[in-house]
Amino acid sequence: GRGGAFNQGTRAMSSAVARSLRSAPASARRLPGRAVLSRARSTAAVGVADDAEPQGSLFNPTAEHYALRELCAAFVRDEVEPQALEFNRAERFNHPLFRRAGELGLLGVTVDPEYGGAGMDAAAACIVHEELSASDPAFCLSYLAHSQLFVNNLARNGSAEQKAAWLPAACSGEAIGGMGMSEPEAGTDVLGMRTRAEQQADGSWLLNGGKMWITNGAVSDTDLGDRYLIYARTAGPEVVKASKAVSLFYVERGMAGFSLGQRLKDKCGMRASPTAELVFENVSLPAANLIGQPGGATVCMMRNLEIERVVLAAMGVGIARRSLEAMNAYATDRRAFGASLRDFGQIQRHIAESYAEYMAGKTYLYQTALGLDLDAAGNRLDTDGVKLYCTTMGKNVADRAIQVMGGYGYMGEYAVERLWRDAKLLEIGGGTLESHHKNMVRDMSQLDAMP
């Protein structure tokens, strides 16, 4: 356990759950399907009904995890699902819904209660991402950028003074955060970044450069988000190791020289999650805005990439679950050639293989999450591995759902085509599949035997 802080945070979370669910019957605490699929909404056949995941199970390790899942499921059913299609079609960020997530205590799920968080663990973060992405992966992606790339990153790497100053508003939803790592010419080759911060005589830093593909970089076509953690080079070519040349800084909206380059629209998927280019032109940063030590950000980066990859895997699991529910229910309802669609071998293969892959991925996910120490690095083999498997698995299950549902699956009303489009990003963002291959094989060179 995490001791007093963990217990205090989870007790508070449990109270919020009780309040949120007081009016919801147990049978209604799971994400509903589209109306056309309502007759087959009992999901006992595919093992995703509430009673299939009791507290004390791998997927709900404690009563607090179970309560968190119930809270998220109710939030998704009542508030996330009704808006998902509208906001994705309009490519709009749902700011009020984001603030509502803050009111429920979800934005700081891995942050100590001292700073406004719930004090929970990586498994809890996976539960939230799984539940949200089963309805609206785009909203979940913005949630991820805020709760993990900004909030958890600062909680793990900031000083007590920095955390006290910047975390409470981020945990409440008052401020929207993100993180800037990628650049137009530095994606997987992140240490090749060109954004640079130079220390001035008075100890302050002057930041110049730009960041690309930044989730929550804007909240509208014209407005920046509120707060960002930005990686920048602080050493020149005289530093032999590139990993010693990068530092992390806190930057906020309103600083002179910090502007929105462009909001990036017309994306394949994740359309309700705003993506932007950020521009820094002689942005003066106080010395107190340096996170950690100069040149010490690579460890911060690697540590936070591990939890980022695990929750991206959780998003793949959520997409797979919703897609599996949809195709399973549709195959029961739909009749062809005088028989239920699920009686045909071709359809059975799609459903059965999807279930097996979904359960394998979900098991790998929570096994990895439960072994992940958020305050330590060195878990790359399985954090890369679970993202490698679950993200492609989620995309493939969504693809099969469209195939099973035919023309209906291809229409926006039935959700699976949106899930399919959204799923592709998970194979790119947070580390490409190819980078995972490289990292994993490199780490496996140190193994004498497989686990």
PDB file of N, CA and C in Angstrom, residues 34 80-91 135-136 411-415 417-418 421:
ATOM      1  N   ARG A  34     -25.408   1.381 -28.710  1.00  0.00           N
ATOM      2  CA  ARG A  34     -26.350   2.206 -29.441  1.00  0.00           C
ATOM      3  C   ARG A  34     -27.750   1.613 -29.304  1.00  0.00           C
ATOM      4  N   VAL A  80     -20.237  11.287 -20.896  1.00  0.00           N
ATOM      5  CA  VAL A  80     -19.285  11.183 -22.006  1.00  0.00           C
ATOM      6  C   VAL A  80     -19.958  10.659 -23.266  1.00  0.00           C
ATOM      7  N   GLU A  81     -20.653   9.538 -23.162  1.00  0.00           N
ATOM      8  CA  GLU A  81     -21.261   8.913 -24.329  1.00  0.00           C
ATOM      9  C   GLU A  81     -22.249   9.836 -25.062  1.00  0.00           C
ATOM     10  N   PRO A  82     -23.117  10.585 -24.363  1.00  0.00           N
ATOM     11  CA  PRO A  82     -24.101  11.407 -25.096  1.00  0.00           C
ATOM     12  C   PRO A  82     -23.483  12.486 -25.987  1.00  0.00           C
ATOM     13  N   GLN A  83     -22.254  12.911 -25.679  1.00  0.00           N
ATOM     14  CA  GLN A  83     -21.660  14.006 -26.455  1.00  0.00           C
ATOM     15  C   GLN A  83     -20.613  13.551 -27.461  1.00  0.00           C
ATOM     16  N   ALA A  84     -20.219  12.294 -27.435  1.00  0.00           N
ATOM     17  CA  ALA A  84     -19.045  11.846 -28.185  1.00  0.00           C
ATOM     18  C   ALA A  84     -19.167  12.095 -29.688  1.00  0.00           C
ATOM     19  N   LEU A  85     -20.257  11.685 -30.275  1.00  0.00           N
ATOM     20  CA  LEU A  85     -20.396  11.807 -31.724  1.00  0.00           C
ATOM     21  C   LEU A  85     -20.433  13.272 -32.154  1.00  0.00           C
ATOM     22  N   GLU A  86     -21.189  14.085 -31.437  1.00  0.00           N
ATOM     23  CA  GLU A  86     -21.330  15.508 -31.786  1.00  0.00           C
ATOM     24  C   GLU A  86     -19.994  16.234 -31.764  1.00  0.00           C
ATOM     25  N   PHE A  87     -19.223  16.068 -30.693  1.00  0.00           N
ATOM     26  CA  PHE A  87     -17.976  16.820 -30.566  1.00  0.00           C
ATOM     27  C   PHE A  87     -16.901  16.296 -31.509  1.00  0.00           C
ATOM     28  N   ASN A  88     -16.920  15.003 -31.811  1.00  0.00           N
ATOM     29  CA  ASN A  88     -15.970  14.479 -32.770  1.00  0.00           C
ATOM     30  C   ASN A  88     -16.276  14.971 -34.177  1.00  0.00           C
ATOM     31  N   ARG A  89     -17.550  14.994 -34.547  1.00  0.00           N
ATOM     32  CA  ARG A  89     -17.915  15.500 -35.870  1.00  0.00           C
ATOM     33  C   ARG A  89     -17.531  16.966 -36.034  1.00  0.00           C
ATOM     34  N   ALA A  90     -17.690  17.739 -34.974  1.00  0.00           N
ATOM     35  CA  ALA A  90     -17.412  19.177 -35.031  1.00  0.00           C
ATOM     36  C   ALA A  90     -15.946  19.510 -34.778  1.00  0.00           C
ATOM     37  N   GLU A  91     -15.131  18.507 -34.423  1.00  0.00           N
ATOM     38  CA  GLU A  91     -13.726  18.722 -34.069  1.00  0.00           C
ATOM     39  C   GLU A  91     -13.594  19.766 -32.957  1.00  0.00           C
ATOM     40  N   SER A 135     -15.751   4.771 -24.906  1.00  0.00           N
ATOM     41  CA  SER A 135     -16.804   5.659 -25.402  1.00  0.00           C
ATOM     42  C   SER A 135     -16.256   6.725 -26.330  1.00  0.00           C
ATOM     43  N   ASP A 136     -15.236   7.456 -25.873  1.00  0.00           N
ATOM     44  CA  ASP A 136     -14.731   8.607 -26.608  1.00  0.00           C
ATOM     45  C   ASP A 136     -13.216   8.674 -26.494  1.00  0.00           C
ATOM     46  N   MET A 411     -21.009   3.339 -40.610  1.00  0.00           N
ATOM     47  CA  MET A 411     -21.694   4.594 -40.340  1.00  0.00           C
ATOM     48  C   MET A 411     -21.337   5.136 -38.963  1.00  0.00           C
ATOM     49  N   GLY A 412     -21.228   6.470 -38.870  1.00  0.00           N
ATOM     50  CA  GLY A 412     -20.832   7.106 -37.620  1.00  0.00           C
ATOM     51  C   GLY A 412     -21.751   6.826 -36.457  1.00  0.00           C
ATOM     52  N   GLU A 413     -23.030   6.610 -36.726  1.00  0.00           N
ATOM     53  CA  GLU A 413     -24.006   6.395 -35.656  1.00  0.00           C
ATOM     54  C   GLU A 413     -23.662   5.204 -34.771  1.00  0.00           C
ATOM     55  N   TYR A 414     -22.954   4.227 -35.317  1.00  0.00           N
ATOM     56  CA  TYR A 414     -22.727   2.984 -34.588  1.00  0.00           C
ATOM     57  C   TYR A 414     -21.366   2.930 -33.896  1.00  0.00           C
ATOM     58  N   ALA A 415     -20.637   4.022 -33.881  1.00  0.00           N
ATOM     59  CA  ALA A 415     -19.425   4.218 -33.066  1.00  0.00           C
ATOM     60  C   ALA A 415     -18.191   3.466 -33.542  1.00  0.00           C
ATOM     61  N   GLU A 417     -16.814   2.749 -36.381  1.00  0.00           N
ATOM     62  CA  GLU A 417     -15.957   3.363 -37.396  1.00  0.00           C
ATOM     63  C   GLU A 417     -15.119   4.483 -36.780  1.00  0.00           C
ATOM     64  N   ARG A 418     -15.670   5.200 -35.808  1.00  0.00           N
ATOM     65  CA  ARG A 418     -14.902   6.241 -35.111  1.00  0.00           C
ATOM     66  C   ARG A 418     -13.815   5.608 -34.246  1.00  0.00           C
ATOM     67  N   ARG A 421     -10.960   4.593 -36.514  1.00  0.00           N
ATOM     68  CA  ARG A 421     -10.121   5.728 -36.920  1.00  0.00           C
ATOM     69  C   ARG A 421      -9.267   6.224 -35.756  1.00  0.00           C
TER      70      ARG A 421
END
